[in-house]
Amino acid sequence: MFKPIRFIPDDTKIKFMFWSRYGYFASGLACLASLLLFVFVGLNYGVDFKGGTVFVIRTEQPANLDELRSKVNSLGFGDAELQDFGGSGHEVLIRLPTIEGGEDVQRTVQDKVKQVLGAGIEYLSIDVVGPKVSGEYAQQGIVAMLVAIIGILIYIWFRFEWQFAIATVMSLLHDIMLSIGFFVLIRLEFNLQIIAALLTIVGYSLNDTVVVFDRVREYLRKYKQMPLADLIDFSINSVLPRTLLTSVTTLLALFALYIFGGEVLKGFTLAMIWGVIIATYSSIFSAASLLAILGVNRDAIQIQPSGSKVEKKTAAARP
């Protein structure tokens, strides 16, 4: 019979609580840097949040961005932003700022852009978002994020204890702050796709954290006298293979999507790749170790009846 492949040993004894003190320092600096970047540099808001008109065109010959930019700017509609879109050199994204005046003016803008660019241009898509709609998008995105975090706080509070809920929310805020700092640093266009990516990251991070917390709660019932720091180390080590293998397989799928999914999905996929890495880090080094700072009321953890599966499982696993 073939033995299963073990990429990660089942009996690791890594001192996560010892290393977490350095993790807090690194995370604190990274969160501060993210906050400064957000305040002084700002996100690269897409048309979904600042409004405007976006053209995606395809040229017969390799596109000359400087020439196209000069033509569009000659119309006097503001500074146009142009970038290669498909990687082939023939597809270009053109972004124009919002022009006041309603639908008739927007239609005039589109007609004049088509006229100045001339023949031999295929228009793959034209999207128009007004300032009112973009403001509503921004408001709804913030509300969605806050509702998700509050819902998670209530869910964890009822399922575990308040210390677990606070640790989870702090870990999620850590993930969101580092993700936003990353978006500012690489100038990733912040649009509705990135909001969706952030909400997905929150869900992924929560899943990882709950797995660790379940194991902590199980061992709190089992090992009454074990110091909390040792118990947290034991809990994280016991779920480490599952956590890392889940993250690696998820990243493999995301990298494939980033490479072969096309330009439209690249922003979302890149945000997810970074989010999975940060969520894995925080679930191992931040969330559970925060319990040692907040303290856990062992008496509040319900004791399962004697002889249950939890009591019998891994009876000799105590380090």
GROMACS .gro file of C-alpha atoms in nm:
model
  319
    1MET     CA    1   0.000   0.000   0.000
    2PHE     CA    2   0.113   0.352  -0.078
    3LYS     CA    3   0.171   0.583   0.215
    4PRO     CA    4   0.016   0.931   0.194
    5ILE     CA    5   0.256   1.212   0.107
    6ARG     CA    6   0.328   1.442   0.400
    7PHE     CA    7   0.437   1.784   0.280
    8ILE     CA    8   0.418   1.914   0.638
    9PRO     CA    9   0.489   1.693   0.942
   10ASP     CA   10   0.196   1.628   1.176
   11ASP     CA   11   0.403   1.677   1.492
   12THR     CA   12   0.547   2.025   1.443
   13LYS     CA   13   0.632   2.214   1.763
   14ILE     CA   14   0.687   2.566   1.639
   15LYS     CA   15   0.679   2.831   1.912
   16PHE     CA   16   0.429   3.065   1.750
   17MET     CA   17   0.371   3.261   2.070
   18PHE     CA   18   0.743   3.340   2.089
   19TRP     CA   19   0.759   3.457   1.727
   20SER     CA   20   0.431   3.645   1.749
   21ARG     CA   21   0.600   3.925   1.946
   22TYR     CA   22   0.807   4.001   1.636
   23GLY     CA   23   0.497   3.957   1.424
   24TYR     CA   24   0.314   4.224   1.624
   25PHE     CA   25   0.601   4.465   1.566
   26ALA     CA   26   0.616   4.392   1.192
   27SER     CA   27   0.237   4.407   1.156
   28GLY     CA   28   0.222   4.734   1.349
   29LEU     CA   29   0.478   4.896   1.120
   30ALA     CA   30   0.303   4.759   0.810
   31CYS     CA   31  -0.038   4.886   0.928
   32LEU     CA   32   0.111   5.229   1.006
   33ALA     CA   33   0.275   5.241   0.663
   34SER     CA   34  -0.056   5.139   0.501
   35LEU     CA   35  -0.241   5.414   0.688
   36LEU     CA   36   0.017   5.677   0.584
   37LEU     CA   37   0.001   5.562   0.222
   38PHE     CA   38  -0.378   5.581   0.225
   39VAL     CA   39  -0.381   5.931   0.378
   40PHE     CA   40  -0.095   6.094   0.184
   41VAL     CA   41  -0.101   5.903  -0.147
   42GLY     CA   42  -0.454   5.767  -0.170
   43LEU     CA   43  -0.614   5.487  -0.362
   44ASN     CA   44  -0.616   5.479  -0.740
   45TYR     CA   45  -0.994   5.502  -0.767
   46GLY     CA   46  -1.143   5.358  -1.082
   47VAL     CA   47  -1.435   5.490  -1.281
   48ASP     CA   48  -1.675   5.307  -1.047
   49PHE     CA   49  -1.587   5.549  -0.766
   50LYS     CA   50  -1.485   5.875  -0.929
   51GLY     CA   51  -1.701   5.865  -1.240
   52GLY     CA   52  -1.602   5.913  -1.601
   53THR     CA   53  -1.600   5.738  -1.936
   54VAL     CA   54  -1.390   5.432  -2.010
   55PHE     CA   55  -1.320   5.305  -2.363
   56VAL     CA   56  -1.160   4.971  -2.440
   57ILE     CA   57  -1.040   4.972  -2.801
   58ARG     CA   58  -0.850   4.741  -3.033
   59THR     CA   59  -0.622   4.878  -3.306
   60GLU     CA   60  -0.524   4.707  -3.629
   61GLN     CA   61  -0.157   4.797  -3.583
   62PRO     CA   62   0.036   4.794  -3.251
   63ALA     CA   63  -0.099   5.088  -3.053
   64ASN     CA   64   0.108   5.403  -3.008
   65LEU     CA   65  -0.006   5.526  -2.667
   66ASP     CA   66   0.158   5.868  -2.698
   67GLU     CA   67  -0.012   5.935  -3.030
   68LEU     CA   68  -0.351   5.817  -2.903
   69ARG     CA   69  -0.317   6.026  -2.585
   70SER     CA   70  -0.231   6.335  -2.787
   71LYS     CA   71  -0.539   6.289  -3.005
   72VAL     CA   72  -0.779   6.241  -2.713
   73ASN     CA   73  -0.631   6.528  -2.508
   74SER     CA   74  -0.672   6.763  -2.807
   75LEU     CA   75  -1.049   6.742  -2.751
   76GLY     CA   76  -1.020   6.939  -2.426
   77PHE     CA   77  -1.214   6.694  -2.209
   78GLY     CA   78  -0.939   6.672  -1.948
   79ASP     CA   79  -0.628   6.460  -1.916
   80ALA     CA   80  -0.691   6.115  -2.059
   81GLU     CA   81  -0.537   5.807  -1.896
   82LEU     CA   82  -0.424   5.540  -2.139
   83GLN     CA   83  -0.277   5.200  -2.068
   84ASP     CA   84  -0.212   4.876  -2.249
   85PHE     CA   85  -0.503   4.647  -2.170
   86GLY     CA   86  -0.466   4.303  -2.318
   87GLY     CA   87  -0.090   4.258  -2.326
   88SER     CA   88  -0.097   4.209  -2.703
   89GLY     CA   89  -0.012   4.570  -2.782
   90HIS     CA   90  -0.335   4.613  -2.978
   91GLU     CA   91  -0.585   4.665  -2.695
   92VAL     CA   92  -0.589   4.997  -2.507
   93LEU     CA   93  -0.792   5.127  -2.214
   94ILE     CA   94  -0.878   5.499  -2.234
   95ARG     CA   95  -1.019   5.671  -1.926
   96LEU     CA   96  -1.166   6.023  -1.938
   97PRO     CA   97  -1.281   6.226  -1.635
   98THR     CA   98  -1.647   6.303  -1.576
   99ILE     CA   99  -1.792   6.570  -1.802
  100GLU     CA  100  -2.090   6.756  -1.657
  101GLY     CA  101  -2.406   6.787  -1.865
  102GLY     CA  102  -2.597   6.462  -1.860
  103GLU     CA  103  -2.644   6.186  -2.114
  104ASP     CA  104  -2.640   6.411  -2.420
  105VAL     CA  105  -2.295   6.546  -2.329
  106GLN     CA  106  -2.163   6.196  -2.261
  107ARG     CA  107  -2.290   6.083  -2.599
  108THR     CA  108  -2.117   6.383  -2.759
  109VAL     CA  109  -1.792   6.291  -2.581
  110GLN     CA  110  -1.811   5.938  -2.718
  111ASP     CA  111  -1.883   6.056  -3.071
  112LYS     CA  112  -1.593   6.304  -3.069
  113VAL     CA  113  -1.349   6.046  -2.931
  114LYS     CA  114  -1.449   5.806  -3.207
  115GLN     CA  115  -1.410   6.083  -3.463
  116VAL     CA  116  -1.064   6.193  -3.349
  117LEU     CA  117  -0.931   5.837  -3.326
  118GLY     CA  118  -1.038   5.776  -3.685
  119ALA     CA  119  -1.087   5.454  -3.876
  120GLY     CA  120  -0.931   5.118  -3.799
  121ILE     CA  121  -1.042   5.120  -3.435
  122GLU     CA  122  -1.268   4.854  -3.285
  123TYR     CA  123  -1.454   4.959  -2.969
  124LEU     CA  124  -1.474   4.659  -2.738
  125SER     CA  125  -1.664   4.842  -2.463
  126ILE     CA  126  -1.770   5.191  -2.354
  127ASP     CA  127  -1.872   5.246  -1.992
  128VAL     CA  128  -2.005   5.568  -1.841
  129VAL     CA  129  -2.043   5.627  -1.466
  130GLY     CA  130  -2.174   5.958  -1.339
  131PRO     CA  131  -2.050   6.125  -1.019
  132LYS     CA  132  -2.379   6.055  -0.836
  133VAL     CA  133  -2.369   5.686  -0.918
  134SER     CA  134  -2.000   5.663  -0.828
  135GLY     CA  135  -2.072   5.824  -0.489
  136GLU     CA  136  -2.344   5.568  -0.427
  137TYR     CA  137  -2.104   5.287  -0.519
  138ALA     CA  138  -1.847   5.416  -0.269
  139GLN     CA  139  -2.108   5.447   0.006
  140GLN     CA  140  -2.251   5.101  -0.059
  141GLY     CA  141  -1.902   4.948  -0.063
  142ILE     CA  142  -1.818   5.097   0.279
  143VAL     CA  143  -2.154   4.987   0.421
  144ALA     CA  144  -2.104   4.633   0.288
  145MET     CA  145  -1.763   4.613   0.456
  146LEU     CA  146  -1.892   4.743   0.790
  147VAL     CA  147  -2.196   4.513   0.787
  148ALA     CA  148  -1.971   4.214   0.715
  149ILE     CA  149  -1.736   4.298   1.005
  150ILE     CA  150  -2.022   4.362   1.251
  151GLY     CA  151  -2.191   4.038   1.147
  152ILE     CA  152  -1.867   3.847   1.199
  153LEU     CA  153  -1.822   4.006   1.542
  154ILE     CA  154  -2.170   3.894   1.650
  155TYR     CA  155  -2.128   3.545   1.503
  156ILE     CA  156  -1.794   3.479   1.673
  157TRP     CA  157  -1.921   3.626   2.002
  158PHE     CA  158  -2.214   3.384   2.011
  159ARG     CA  159  -2.015   3.084   1.891
  160PHE     CA  160  -1.715   3.135   2.118
  161GLU     CA  161  -1.654   3.411   2.375
  162TRP     CA  162  -1.606   3.787   2.345
  163GLN     CA  163  -1.226   3.748   2.354
  164PHE     CA  164  -1.244   3.534   2.039
  165ALA     CA  165  -1.469   3.791   1.869
  166ILE     CA  166  -1.236   4.083   1.945
  167ALA     CA  167  -0.931   3.885   1.829
  168THR     CA  168  -1.110   3.792   1.505
  169VAL     CA  169  -1.216   4.149   1.423
  170MET     CA  170  -0.868   4.285   1.501
  171SER     CA  171  -0.718   4.023   1.272
  172LEU     CA  172  -0.966   4.110   0.994
  173LEU     CA  173  -0.892   4.483   1.027
  174HIS     CA  174  -0.522   4.397   1.005
  175ASP     CA  175  -0.586   4.207   0.679
  176ILE     CA  176  -0.795   4.489   0.531
  177MET     CA  177  -0.543   4.759   0.622
  178LEU     CA  178  -0.249   4.569   0.474
  179SER     CA  179  -0.451   4.492   0.161
  180ILE     CA  180  -0.541   4.860   0.111
  181GLY     CA  181  -0.178   4.960   0.169
  182PHE     CA  182  -0.074   4.709  -0.096
  183PHE     CA  183  -0.330   4.849  -0.341
  184VAL     CA  184  -0.199   5.204  -0.285
  185LEU     CA  185   0.163   5.092  -0.321
  186ILE     CA  186   0.120   4.915  -0.655
  187ARG     CA  187  -0.143   5.169  -0.778
  188LEU     CA  188  -0.399   4.897  -0.839
  189GLU     CA  189  -0.721   5.043  -0.973
  190PHE     CA  190  -0.973   5.041  -0.687
  191ASN     CA  191  -1.314   4.949  -0.827
  192LEU     CA  192  -1.613   4.728  -0.745
  193GLN     CA  193  -1.411   4.417  -0.827
  194ILE     CA  194  -1.161   4.507  -0.554
  195ILE     CA  195  -1.447   4.560  -0.305
  196ALA     CA  196  -1.563   4.209  -0.394
  197ALA     CA  197  -1.206   4.083  -0.345
  198LEU     CA  198  -1.185   4.247   0.000
  199LEU     CA  199  -1.511   4.084   0.109
  200THR     CA  200  -1.384   3.750  -0.019
  201ILE     CA  201  -1.058   3.800   0.172
  202VAL     CA  202  -1.258   3.869   0.489
  203GLY     CA  203  -1.446   3.542   0.441
  204TYR     CA  204  -1.128   3.345   0.374
  205SER     CA  205  -0.951   3.492   0.675
  206LEU     CA  206  -1.252   3.422   0.895
  207ASN     CA  207  -1.261   3.059   0.784
  208ASP     CA  208  -0.893   3.010   0.869
  209THR     CA  209  -0.935   3.182   1.204
  210VAL     CA  210  -1.241   2.979   1.305
  211VAL     CA  211  -1.055   2.654   1.232
  212VAL     CA  212  -0.778   2.760   1.474
  213PHE     CA  213  -1.027   2.883   1.734
  214ASP     CA  214  -1.220   2.556   1.720
  215ARG     CA  215  -0.902   2.369   1.803
  216VAL     CA  216  -0.817   2.613   2.084
  217ARG     CA  217  -1.162   2.565   2.235
  218GLU     CA  218  -1.134   2.188   2.205
  219TYR     CA  219  -0.800   2.184   2.387
  220LEU     CA  220  -0.925   2.427   2.653
  221ARG     CA  221  -1.179   2.159   2.742
  222LYS     CA  222  -0.923   1.881   2.728
  223TYR     CA  223  -0.615   2.028   2.899
  224LYS     CA  224  -0.732   2.224   3.200
  225GLN     CA  225  -0.391   2.290   3.352
  226MET     CA  226  -0.188   2.361   3.040
  227PRO     CA  227  -0.062   2.723   3.025
  228LEU     CA  228  -0.259   2.924   2.771
  229ALA     CA  229   0.048   3.016   2.563
  230ASP     CA  230   0.150   2.648   2.531
  231LEU     CA  231  -0.206   2.550   2.449
  232ILE     CA  232  -0.226   2.808   2.170
  233ASP     CA  233   0.105   2.685   2.025
  234PHE     CA  234  -0.024   2.327   2.043
  235SER     CA  235  -0.352   2.426   1.873
  236ILE     CA  236  -0.188   2.615   1.585
  237ASN     CA  237   0.064   2.335   1.523
  238SER     CA  238  -0.215   2.078   1.511
  239VAL     CA  239  -0.398   2.263   1.229
  240LEU     CA  240  -0.085   2.393   1.053
  241PRO     CA  241  -0.082   2.127   0.775
  242ARG     CA  242  -0.446   2.195   0.694
  243THR     CA  243  -0.399   2.573   0.696
  244LEU     CA  244  -0.088   2.578   0.477
  245LEU     CA  245  -0.209   2.317   0.227
  246THR     CA  246  -0.542   2.500   0.187
  247SER     CA  247  -0.359   2.827   0.125
  248VAL     CA  248  -0.114   2.673  -0.123
  249THR     CA  249  -0.387   2.504  -0.329
  250THR     CA  250  -0.590   2.826  -0.330
  251LEU     CA  251  -0.286   3.023  -0.446
  252LEU     CA  252  -0.216   2.772  -0.725
  253ALA     CA  253  -0.568   2.828  -0.859
  254LEU     CA  254  -0.535   3.206  -0.825
  255PHE     CA  255  -0.198   3.217  -1.003
  256ALA     CA  256  -0.346   3.015  -1.290
  257LEU     CA  257  -0.638   3.259  -1.306
  258TYR     CA  258  -0.398   3.556  -1.297
  259ILE     CA  259  -0.190   3.419  -1.585
  260PHE     CA  260  -0.467   3.282  -1.807
  261GLY     CA  261  -0.779   3.469  -1.691
  262GLY     CA  262  -0.727   3.779  -1.902
  263GLU     CA  263  -0.680   4.145  -1.823
  264VAL     CA  264  -1.031   4.197  -1.685
  265LEU     CA  265  -0.971   3.957  -1.393
  266LYS     CA  266  -0.612   4.052  -1.315
  267GLY     CA  267  -0.695   4.320  -1.059
  268PHE     CA  268  -0.936   4.096  -0.869
  269THR     CA  269  -0.700   3.799  -0.882
  270LEU     CA  270  -0.396   3.999  -0.769
  271ALA     CA  271  -0.595   4.135  -0.475
  272MET     CA  272  -0.701   3.781  -0.383
  273ILE     CA  273  -0.344   3.646  -0.403
  274TRP     CA  274  -0.220   3.910  -0.161
  275GLY     CA  275  -0.526   3.862   0.060
  276VAL     CA  276  -0.478   3.485   0.093
  277ILE     CA  277  -0.113   3.535   0.191
  278ILE     CA  278  -0.201   3.798   0.453
  279ALA     CA  279  -0.501   3.599   0.583
  280THR     CA  280  -0.286   3.289   0.631
  281TYR     CA  281  -0.024   3.491   0.816
  282SER     CA  282  -0.278   3.659   1.044
  283SER     CA  283  -0.463   3.339   1.131
  284ILE     CA  284  -0.136   3.178   1.241
  285PHE     CA  285   0.052   3.466   1.404
  286SER     CA  286  -0.211   3.722   1.503
  287ALA     CA  287  -0.561   3.592   1.574
  288ALA     CA  288  -0.489   3.310   1.817
  289SER     CA  289  -0.197   3.481   1.987
  290LEU     CA  290  -0.422   3.779   2.066
  291LEU     CA  291  -0.618   3.545   2.294
  292ALA     CA  292  -0.316   3.530   2.526
  293ILE     CA  293  -0.328   3.911   2.554
  294LEU     CA  294  -0.705   3.933   2.597
  295GLY     CA  295  -0.722   3.631   2.826
  296VAL     CA  296  -0.973   3.347   2.805
  297ASN     CA  297  -1.222   3.252   3.075
  298ARG     CA  298  -1.170   2.877   3.089
  299ASP     CA  299  -1.476   2.833   3.311
  300ALA     CA  300  -1.695   2.982   3.040
  301ILE     CA  301  -1.593   2.709   2.796
  302GLN     CA  302  -1.860   2.442   2.816
  303ILE     CA  303  -1.736   2.101   2.930
  304GLN     CA  304  -1.839   1.815   2.708
  305PRO     CA  305  -1.973   1.498   2.874
  306SER     CA  306  -1.713   1.244   2.979
  307GLY     CA  307  -1.641   0.981   2.717
  308SER     CA  308  -1.731   1.202   2.421
  309LYS     CA  309  -1.531   1.187   2.101
  310VAL     CA  310  -1.348   1.507   2.190
  311GLU     CA  311  -1.235   1.358   2.522
  312LYS     CA  312  -1.117   1.036   2.360
  313LYS     CA  313  -0.947   1.198   2.057
  314THR     CA  314  -0.568   1.233   2.068
  315ALA     CA  315  -0.553   1.136   2.434
  316ALA     CA  316  -0.177   1.104   2.417
  317ALA     CA  317  -0.124   1.418   2.209
  318ARG     CA  318  -0.032   1.644   2.498
  319PRO     CA  319   0.318   1.782   2.444
   0.00000   0.00000   0.00000
